[in-house]
Short mmCIF file of C-alpha atoms in Angstrom, two decimals:
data_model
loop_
_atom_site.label_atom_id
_atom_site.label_comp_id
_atom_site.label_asym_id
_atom_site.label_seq_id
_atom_site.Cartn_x
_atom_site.Cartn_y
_atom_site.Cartn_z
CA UNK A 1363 -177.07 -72.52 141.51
CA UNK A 1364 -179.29 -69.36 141.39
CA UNK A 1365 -178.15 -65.60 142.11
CA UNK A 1366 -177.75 -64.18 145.22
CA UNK A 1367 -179.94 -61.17 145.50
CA UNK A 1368 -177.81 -58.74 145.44
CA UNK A 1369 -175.93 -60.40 142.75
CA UNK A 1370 -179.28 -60.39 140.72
CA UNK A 1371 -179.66 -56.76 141.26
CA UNK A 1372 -176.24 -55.82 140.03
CA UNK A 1373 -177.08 -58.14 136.77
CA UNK A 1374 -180.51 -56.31 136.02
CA UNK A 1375 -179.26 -52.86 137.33
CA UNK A 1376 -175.77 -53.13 135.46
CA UNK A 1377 -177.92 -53.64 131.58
CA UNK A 1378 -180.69 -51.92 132.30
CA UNK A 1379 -178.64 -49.03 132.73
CA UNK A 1380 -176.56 -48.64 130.40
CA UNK A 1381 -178.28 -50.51 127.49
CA UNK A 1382 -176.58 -53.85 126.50
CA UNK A 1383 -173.67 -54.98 127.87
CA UNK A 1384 -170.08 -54.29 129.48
CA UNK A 1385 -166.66 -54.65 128.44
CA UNK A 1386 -164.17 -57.87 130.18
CA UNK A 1387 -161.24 -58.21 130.86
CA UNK A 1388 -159.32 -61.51 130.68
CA UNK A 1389 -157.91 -65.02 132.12
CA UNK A 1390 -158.28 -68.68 130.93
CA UNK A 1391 -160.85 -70.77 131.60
CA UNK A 1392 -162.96 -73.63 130.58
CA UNK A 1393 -166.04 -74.82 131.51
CA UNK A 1394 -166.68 -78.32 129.84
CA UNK A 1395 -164.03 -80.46 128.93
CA UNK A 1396 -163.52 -79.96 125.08
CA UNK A 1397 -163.44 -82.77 122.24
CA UNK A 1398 -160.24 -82.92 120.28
CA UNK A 1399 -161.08 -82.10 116.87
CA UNK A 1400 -159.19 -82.40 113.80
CA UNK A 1401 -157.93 -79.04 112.24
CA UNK A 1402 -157.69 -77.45 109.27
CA UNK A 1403 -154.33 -76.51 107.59
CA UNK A 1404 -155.40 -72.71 107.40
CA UNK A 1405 -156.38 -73.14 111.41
CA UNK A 1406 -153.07 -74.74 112.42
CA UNK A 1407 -151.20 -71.90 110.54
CA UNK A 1408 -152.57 -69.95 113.27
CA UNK A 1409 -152.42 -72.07 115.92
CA UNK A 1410 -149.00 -72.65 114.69
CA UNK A 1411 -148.67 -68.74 115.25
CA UNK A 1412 -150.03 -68.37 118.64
CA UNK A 1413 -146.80 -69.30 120.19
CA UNK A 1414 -147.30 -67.85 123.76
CA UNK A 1415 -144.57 -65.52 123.90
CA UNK A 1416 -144.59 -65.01 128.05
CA UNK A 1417 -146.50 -68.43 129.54
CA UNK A 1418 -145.17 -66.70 133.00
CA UNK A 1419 -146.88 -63.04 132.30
CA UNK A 1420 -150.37 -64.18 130.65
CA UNK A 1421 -153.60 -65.40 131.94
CA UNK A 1422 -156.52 -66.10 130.03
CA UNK A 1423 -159.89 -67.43 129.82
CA UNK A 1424 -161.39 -69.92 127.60
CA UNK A 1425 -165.17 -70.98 126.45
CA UNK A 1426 -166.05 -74.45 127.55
CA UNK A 1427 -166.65 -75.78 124.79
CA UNK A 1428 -163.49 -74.53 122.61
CA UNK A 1429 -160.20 -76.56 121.69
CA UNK A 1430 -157.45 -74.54 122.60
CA UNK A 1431 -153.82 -75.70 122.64
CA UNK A 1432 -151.98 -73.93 125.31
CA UNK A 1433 -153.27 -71.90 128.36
CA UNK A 1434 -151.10 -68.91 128.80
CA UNK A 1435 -151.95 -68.64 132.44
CA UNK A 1436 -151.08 -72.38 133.32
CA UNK A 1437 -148.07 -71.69 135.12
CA UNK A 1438 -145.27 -74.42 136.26
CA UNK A 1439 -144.37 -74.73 139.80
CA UNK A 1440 -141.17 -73.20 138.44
CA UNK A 1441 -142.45 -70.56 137.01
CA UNK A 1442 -145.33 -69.97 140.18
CA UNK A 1443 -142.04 -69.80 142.45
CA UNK A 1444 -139.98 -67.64 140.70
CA UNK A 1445 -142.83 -65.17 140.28
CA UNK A 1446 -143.51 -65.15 144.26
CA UNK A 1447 -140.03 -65.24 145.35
CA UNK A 1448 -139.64 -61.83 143.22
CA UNK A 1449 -142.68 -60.47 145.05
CA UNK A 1450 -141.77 -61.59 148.22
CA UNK A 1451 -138.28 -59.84 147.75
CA UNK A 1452 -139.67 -56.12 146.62
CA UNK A 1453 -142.22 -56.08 149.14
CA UNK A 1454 -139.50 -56.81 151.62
CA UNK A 1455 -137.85 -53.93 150.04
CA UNK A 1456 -140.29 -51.65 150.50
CA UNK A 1457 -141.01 -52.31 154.29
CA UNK A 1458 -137.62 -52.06 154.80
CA UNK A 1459 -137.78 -48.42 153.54
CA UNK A 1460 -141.30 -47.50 154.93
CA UNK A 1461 -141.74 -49.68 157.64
CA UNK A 1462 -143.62 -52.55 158.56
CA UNK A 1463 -146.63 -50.85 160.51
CA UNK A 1464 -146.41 -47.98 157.81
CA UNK A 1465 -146.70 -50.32 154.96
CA UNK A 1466 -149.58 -52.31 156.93
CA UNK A 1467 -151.41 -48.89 157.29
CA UNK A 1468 -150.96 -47.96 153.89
CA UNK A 1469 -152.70 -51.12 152.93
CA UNK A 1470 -155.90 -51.15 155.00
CA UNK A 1471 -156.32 -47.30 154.00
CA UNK A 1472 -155.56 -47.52 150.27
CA UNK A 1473 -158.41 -46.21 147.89
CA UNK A 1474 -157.03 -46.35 144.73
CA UNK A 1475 -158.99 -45.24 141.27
CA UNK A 1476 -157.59 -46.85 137.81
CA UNK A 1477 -157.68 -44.93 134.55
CA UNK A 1478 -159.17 -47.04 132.03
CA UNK A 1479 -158.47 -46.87 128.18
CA UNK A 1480 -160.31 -48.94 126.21
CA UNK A 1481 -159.47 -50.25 122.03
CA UNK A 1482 -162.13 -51.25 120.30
CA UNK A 1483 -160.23 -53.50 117.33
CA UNK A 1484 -162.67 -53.88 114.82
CA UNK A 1485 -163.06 -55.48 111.68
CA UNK A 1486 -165.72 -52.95 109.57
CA UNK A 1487 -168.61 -50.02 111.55
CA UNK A 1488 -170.62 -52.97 112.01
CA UNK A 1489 -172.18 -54.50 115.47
CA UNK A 1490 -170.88 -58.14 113.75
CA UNK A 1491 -167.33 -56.63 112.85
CA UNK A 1492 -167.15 -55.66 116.69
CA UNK A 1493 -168.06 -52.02 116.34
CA UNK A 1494 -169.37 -52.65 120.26
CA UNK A 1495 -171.72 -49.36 121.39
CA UNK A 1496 -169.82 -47.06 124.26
CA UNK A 1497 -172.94 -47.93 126.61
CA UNK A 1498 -171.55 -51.83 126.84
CA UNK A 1499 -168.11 -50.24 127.63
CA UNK A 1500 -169.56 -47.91 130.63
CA UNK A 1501 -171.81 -51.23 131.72
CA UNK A 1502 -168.50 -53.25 132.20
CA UNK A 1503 -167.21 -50.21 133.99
CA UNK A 1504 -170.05 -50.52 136.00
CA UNK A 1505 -170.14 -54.09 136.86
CA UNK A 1506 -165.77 -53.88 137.42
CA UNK A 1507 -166.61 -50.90 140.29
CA UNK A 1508 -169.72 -53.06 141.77
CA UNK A 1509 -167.38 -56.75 141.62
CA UNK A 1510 -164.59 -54.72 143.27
CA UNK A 1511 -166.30 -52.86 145.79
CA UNK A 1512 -167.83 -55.86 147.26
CA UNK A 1513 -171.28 -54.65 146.01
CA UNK A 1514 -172.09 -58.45 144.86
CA UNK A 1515 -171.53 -60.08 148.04
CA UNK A 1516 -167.49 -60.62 148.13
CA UNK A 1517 -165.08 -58.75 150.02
CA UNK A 1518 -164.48 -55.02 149.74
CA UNK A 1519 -161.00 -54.20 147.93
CA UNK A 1520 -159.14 -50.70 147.70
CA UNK A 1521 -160.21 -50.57 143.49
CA UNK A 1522 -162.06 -48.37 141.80
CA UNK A 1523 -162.24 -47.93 137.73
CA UNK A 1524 -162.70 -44.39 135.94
CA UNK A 1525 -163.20 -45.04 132.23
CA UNK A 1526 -160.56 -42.73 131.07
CA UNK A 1527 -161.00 -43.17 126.62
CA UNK A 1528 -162.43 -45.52 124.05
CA UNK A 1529 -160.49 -45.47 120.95
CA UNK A 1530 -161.18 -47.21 117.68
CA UNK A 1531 -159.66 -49.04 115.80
CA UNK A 1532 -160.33 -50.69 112.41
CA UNK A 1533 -157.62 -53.00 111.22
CA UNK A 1534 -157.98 -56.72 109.63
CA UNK A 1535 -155.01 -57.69 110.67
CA UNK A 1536 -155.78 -56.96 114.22
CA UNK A 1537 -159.06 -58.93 113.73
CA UNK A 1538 -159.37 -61.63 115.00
CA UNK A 1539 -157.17 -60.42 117.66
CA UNK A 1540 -154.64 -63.87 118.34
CA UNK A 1541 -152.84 -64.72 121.87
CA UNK A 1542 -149.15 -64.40 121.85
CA UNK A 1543 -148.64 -63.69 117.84
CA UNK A 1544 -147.05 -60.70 116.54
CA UNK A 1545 -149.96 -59.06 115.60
CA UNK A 1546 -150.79 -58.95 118.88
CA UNK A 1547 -147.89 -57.58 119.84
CA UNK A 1548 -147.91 -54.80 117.13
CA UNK A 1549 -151.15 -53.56 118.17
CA UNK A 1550 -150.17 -53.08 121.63
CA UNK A 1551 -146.72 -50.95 120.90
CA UNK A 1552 -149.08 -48.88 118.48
CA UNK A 1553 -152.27 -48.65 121.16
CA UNK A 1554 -150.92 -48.91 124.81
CA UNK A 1555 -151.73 -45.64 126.80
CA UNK A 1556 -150.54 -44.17 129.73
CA UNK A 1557 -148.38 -45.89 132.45
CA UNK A 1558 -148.55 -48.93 135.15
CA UNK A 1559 -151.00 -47.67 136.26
CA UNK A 1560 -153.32 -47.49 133.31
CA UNK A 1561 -155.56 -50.60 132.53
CA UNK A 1562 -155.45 -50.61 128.65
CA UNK A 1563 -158.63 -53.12 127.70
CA UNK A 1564 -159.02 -54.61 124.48
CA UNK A 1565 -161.85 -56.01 122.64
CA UNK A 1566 -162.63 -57.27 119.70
CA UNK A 1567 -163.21 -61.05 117.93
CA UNK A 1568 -160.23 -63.44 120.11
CA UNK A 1569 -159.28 -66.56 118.35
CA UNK A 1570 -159.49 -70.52 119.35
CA UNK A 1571 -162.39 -69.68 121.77
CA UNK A 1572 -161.16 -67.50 124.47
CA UNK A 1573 -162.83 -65.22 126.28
CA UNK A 1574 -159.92 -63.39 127.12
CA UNK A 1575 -156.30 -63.02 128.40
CA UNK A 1576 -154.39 -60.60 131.15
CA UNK A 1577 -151.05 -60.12 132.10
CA UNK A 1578 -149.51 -60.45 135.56
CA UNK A 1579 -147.91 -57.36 137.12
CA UNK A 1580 -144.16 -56.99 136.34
CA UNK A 1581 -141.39 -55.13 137.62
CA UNK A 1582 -141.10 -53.31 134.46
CA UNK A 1583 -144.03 -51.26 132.07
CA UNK A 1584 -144.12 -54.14 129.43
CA UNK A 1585 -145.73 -53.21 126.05
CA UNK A 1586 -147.99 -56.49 126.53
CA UNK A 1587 -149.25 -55.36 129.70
CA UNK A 1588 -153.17 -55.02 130.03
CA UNK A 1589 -156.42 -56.94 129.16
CA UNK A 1590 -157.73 -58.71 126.42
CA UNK A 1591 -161.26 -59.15 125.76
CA UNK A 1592 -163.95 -60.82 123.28
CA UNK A 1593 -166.37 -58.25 122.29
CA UNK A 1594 -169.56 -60.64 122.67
CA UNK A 1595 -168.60 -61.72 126.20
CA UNK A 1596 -169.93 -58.59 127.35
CA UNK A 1597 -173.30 -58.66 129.23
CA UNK A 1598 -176.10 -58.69 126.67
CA UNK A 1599 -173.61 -60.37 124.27
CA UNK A 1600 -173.85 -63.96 122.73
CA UNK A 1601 -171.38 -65.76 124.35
CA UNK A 1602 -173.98 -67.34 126.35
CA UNK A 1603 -173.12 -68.26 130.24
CA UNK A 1604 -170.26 -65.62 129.69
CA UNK A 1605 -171.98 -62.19 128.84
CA UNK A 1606 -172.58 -60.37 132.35
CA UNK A 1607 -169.44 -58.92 132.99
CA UNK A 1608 -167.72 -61.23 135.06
CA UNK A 1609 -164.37 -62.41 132.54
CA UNK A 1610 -163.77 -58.36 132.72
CA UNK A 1611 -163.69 -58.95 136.53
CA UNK A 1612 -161.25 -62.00 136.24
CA UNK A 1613 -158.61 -60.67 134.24
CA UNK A 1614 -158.68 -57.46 135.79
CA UNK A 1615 -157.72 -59.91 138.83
CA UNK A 1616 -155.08 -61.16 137.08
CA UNK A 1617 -153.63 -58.22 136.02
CA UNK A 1618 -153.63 -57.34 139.39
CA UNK A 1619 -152.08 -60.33 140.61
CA UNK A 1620 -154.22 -63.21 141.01
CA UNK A 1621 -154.10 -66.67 140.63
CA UNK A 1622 -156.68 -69.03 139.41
CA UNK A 1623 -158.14 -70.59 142.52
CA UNK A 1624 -157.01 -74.09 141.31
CA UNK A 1625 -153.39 -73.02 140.47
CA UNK A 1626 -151.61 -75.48 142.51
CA UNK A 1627 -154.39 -78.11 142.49
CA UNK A 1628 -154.43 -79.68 146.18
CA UNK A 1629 -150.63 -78.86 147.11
CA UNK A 1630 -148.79 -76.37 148.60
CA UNK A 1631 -149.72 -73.04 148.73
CA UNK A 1632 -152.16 -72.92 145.81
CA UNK A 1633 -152.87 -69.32 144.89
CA UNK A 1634 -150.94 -67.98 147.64
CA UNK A 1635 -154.01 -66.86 149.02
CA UNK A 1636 -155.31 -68.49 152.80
CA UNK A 1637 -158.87 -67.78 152.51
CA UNK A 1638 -159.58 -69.78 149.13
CA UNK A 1639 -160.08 -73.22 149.99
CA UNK A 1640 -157.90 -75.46 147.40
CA UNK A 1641 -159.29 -76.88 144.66
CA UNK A 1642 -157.92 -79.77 142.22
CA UNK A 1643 -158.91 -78.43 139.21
CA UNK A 1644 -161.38 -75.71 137.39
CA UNK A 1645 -164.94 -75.82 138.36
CA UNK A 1646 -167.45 -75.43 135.10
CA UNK A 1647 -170.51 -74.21 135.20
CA UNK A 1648 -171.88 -74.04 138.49
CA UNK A 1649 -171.43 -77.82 140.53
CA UNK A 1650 -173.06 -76.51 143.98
CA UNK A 1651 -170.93 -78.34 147.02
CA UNK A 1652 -167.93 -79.73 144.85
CA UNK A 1653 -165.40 -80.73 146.88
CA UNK A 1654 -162.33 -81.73 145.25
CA UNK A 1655 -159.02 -81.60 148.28
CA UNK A 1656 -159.12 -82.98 151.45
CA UNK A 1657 -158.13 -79.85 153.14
CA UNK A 1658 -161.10 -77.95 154.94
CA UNK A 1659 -163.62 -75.90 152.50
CA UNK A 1660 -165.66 -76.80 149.60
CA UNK A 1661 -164.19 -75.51 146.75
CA UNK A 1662 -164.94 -72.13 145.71
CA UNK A 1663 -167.02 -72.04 142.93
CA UNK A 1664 -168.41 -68.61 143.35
CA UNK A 1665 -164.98 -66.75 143.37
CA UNK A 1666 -164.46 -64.41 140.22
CA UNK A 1667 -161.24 -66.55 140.01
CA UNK A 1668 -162.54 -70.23 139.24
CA UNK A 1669 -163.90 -70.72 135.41
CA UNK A 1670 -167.67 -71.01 136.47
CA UNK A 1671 -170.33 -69.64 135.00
CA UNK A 1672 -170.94 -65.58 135.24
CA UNK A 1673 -173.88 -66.10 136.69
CA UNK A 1674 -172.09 -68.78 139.39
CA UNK A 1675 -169.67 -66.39 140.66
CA UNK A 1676 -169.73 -63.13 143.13
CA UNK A 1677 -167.12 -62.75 145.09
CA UNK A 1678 -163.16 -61.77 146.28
CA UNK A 1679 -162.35 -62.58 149.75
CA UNK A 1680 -160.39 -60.39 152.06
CA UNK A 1681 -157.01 -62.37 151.24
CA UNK A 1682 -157.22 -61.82 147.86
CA UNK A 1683 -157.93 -57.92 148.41
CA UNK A 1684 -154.80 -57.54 150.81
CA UNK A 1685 -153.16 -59.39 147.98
CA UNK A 1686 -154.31 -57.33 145.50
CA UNK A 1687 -153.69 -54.21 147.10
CA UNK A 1688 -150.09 -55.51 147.89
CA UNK A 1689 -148.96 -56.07 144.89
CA UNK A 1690 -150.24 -52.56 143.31
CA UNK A 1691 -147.89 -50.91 145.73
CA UNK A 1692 -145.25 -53.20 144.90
CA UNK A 1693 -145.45 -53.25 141.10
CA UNK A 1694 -148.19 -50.66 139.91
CA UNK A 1695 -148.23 -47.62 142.40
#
């Protein structure tokens, strides 16, 4: 399926301006259904490694093409319920103390700016040991403000993003950076910034294929919390059909509370959210009119929360803003 115009624009105006490329975020995705293959014992060392230390806190997104073993954002019903009964609880806590029509207000008014800090983990100075430029950083700062502010054809939302610091890092035994292991969790206590609040992005070489993993919001500043990016998924990058910004847009979603569009397949409530038609499973690449439930609406293959291709998707819709927006007051404000 071809661009939208105004998606098109934001593509050529995002690079041109800034020079290469932009910095992601995270969630799990694939977009063609991946071969097993057979592994090697140094490769299931680390595999055996990547243990997925909070299934119910992670998303993330995955190449295509790539073998991976677990997806930390494919939560259980279980796990989906427990989640949404705790958010159902505190937000009933907090229009208990401000009031319904006070709380709605709040909502539809909120304008709310997020301090960014980005890592750069990088293996040597070198472009190819992910010494990224700062102008592919302010280009994914760019292209997260444009997603969010319903610039590329979605819905508007109440987020803005301020990039707040780009720190470097070089460490080998941050590099590749691997889901769930406790390397990962090592450079996190040593790098986090700030508080809730603060999205803390990092980037670097990601292991088993992903693109990228995000947290979910939690009651609690966790030391895991923030976004986890591959360096060469940003726009200009050579993870081709994933290098215009759009995985930074994801996983920001995530870490703001957002499902995958297909979580919940056909059933139930899905992603909690009304306005996204339901969808069996991931959509790859970009199958125009794919319909996969019964239930009225094609599926939505152009949401920033599917696993299509960067170029396939544009858009939030107003549910998933109010959603959004909810849960920053609830967890994040």
């Amino acid at each position: 399926m071809g661009l939208r115009p105004v998606l098109l624009h934001r593509r050529i105006a995002g690079i041109a301006s800034t020079s290469m490329a932009l910095v992601l975020g995270v969630a799990t995705v694939g977009l063609l259904p991946a071969a097993t293959t057979a592994a090697s014992p140094a490769a299931a060392a680390v595999v055996a490694d990547e243990h997925c230390e909070d299934p119910t806190g992670t998303a993330a997104r995955v190449r295509g093409d790539a073998v991976v073993k677990h997806d930390p954002n494919e939560l259980t019903m279980a796990q989906l319920h427990q989640r949404e009964a705790e958010f159902a609880d505190l937000l009933q806590e907090r229009a208990k103390r401000v009031g319904q029509r006070t709380l709605s207000a709040q909502a539809a008014a909120a304008s709310v700016t997020i301090p960014v800090v980005v890592h750069v983990i990088r293996r040597d100075t070198t472009r190819a040991g992910g010494n990224i430029p700062d102008s592919m950083i302010q280009s994914q700062i760019n292209v997260l403000n444009q997603s969010f502010a319903g610039a590329t054809g979605g819905a508007a939302t109440a987020f803005a993003f301020q990039l707040q610091s780009i720190n470097r890092v070089t460490n080998t035994a941050w590099y590749p950076i691997r889901q769930g292991t406790s390397a990962e969790r090592q450079m996190k206590t040593q790098l986090r910034q700030g508080n809730k609040a603060t999205l803390n992005i990092y980037l670097g070489e990601l292991s088993n294929g992903l693109l990228g993993w995000a947290t979910f919001p939690q009651s609690t500043l966790n030391v895991m919390d923030g976004v986890v990016v591959l360096s060469e998924s940003l726009p200009g990058g050579t993870a081709t059909n994933y290098n215009q910004g759009d995985t930074g847009t994801h996983e920001v979603g995530h870490w703001l509370n957002l499902y995958h569009t297909f979580q919940g397949g056909c059933s139930g409530q899905g992603d909690q959210v009304a306005d996204t038609p339901a969808e069996a499973s991931p959509a790859y690449q970009c199958p125009t009119g794919r319909d996969t439930c019964s239930s009225p609406g094609l599926d939505p293959i152009t949401n920033f929360m599917d696993y299509t291709f960067d170029s396939c998707m544009y858009q939030f819709t107003p549910g998933q803003a109010t959603r959004m927006i909810n849960a920053w007051n609830t967890y994040r404000a």
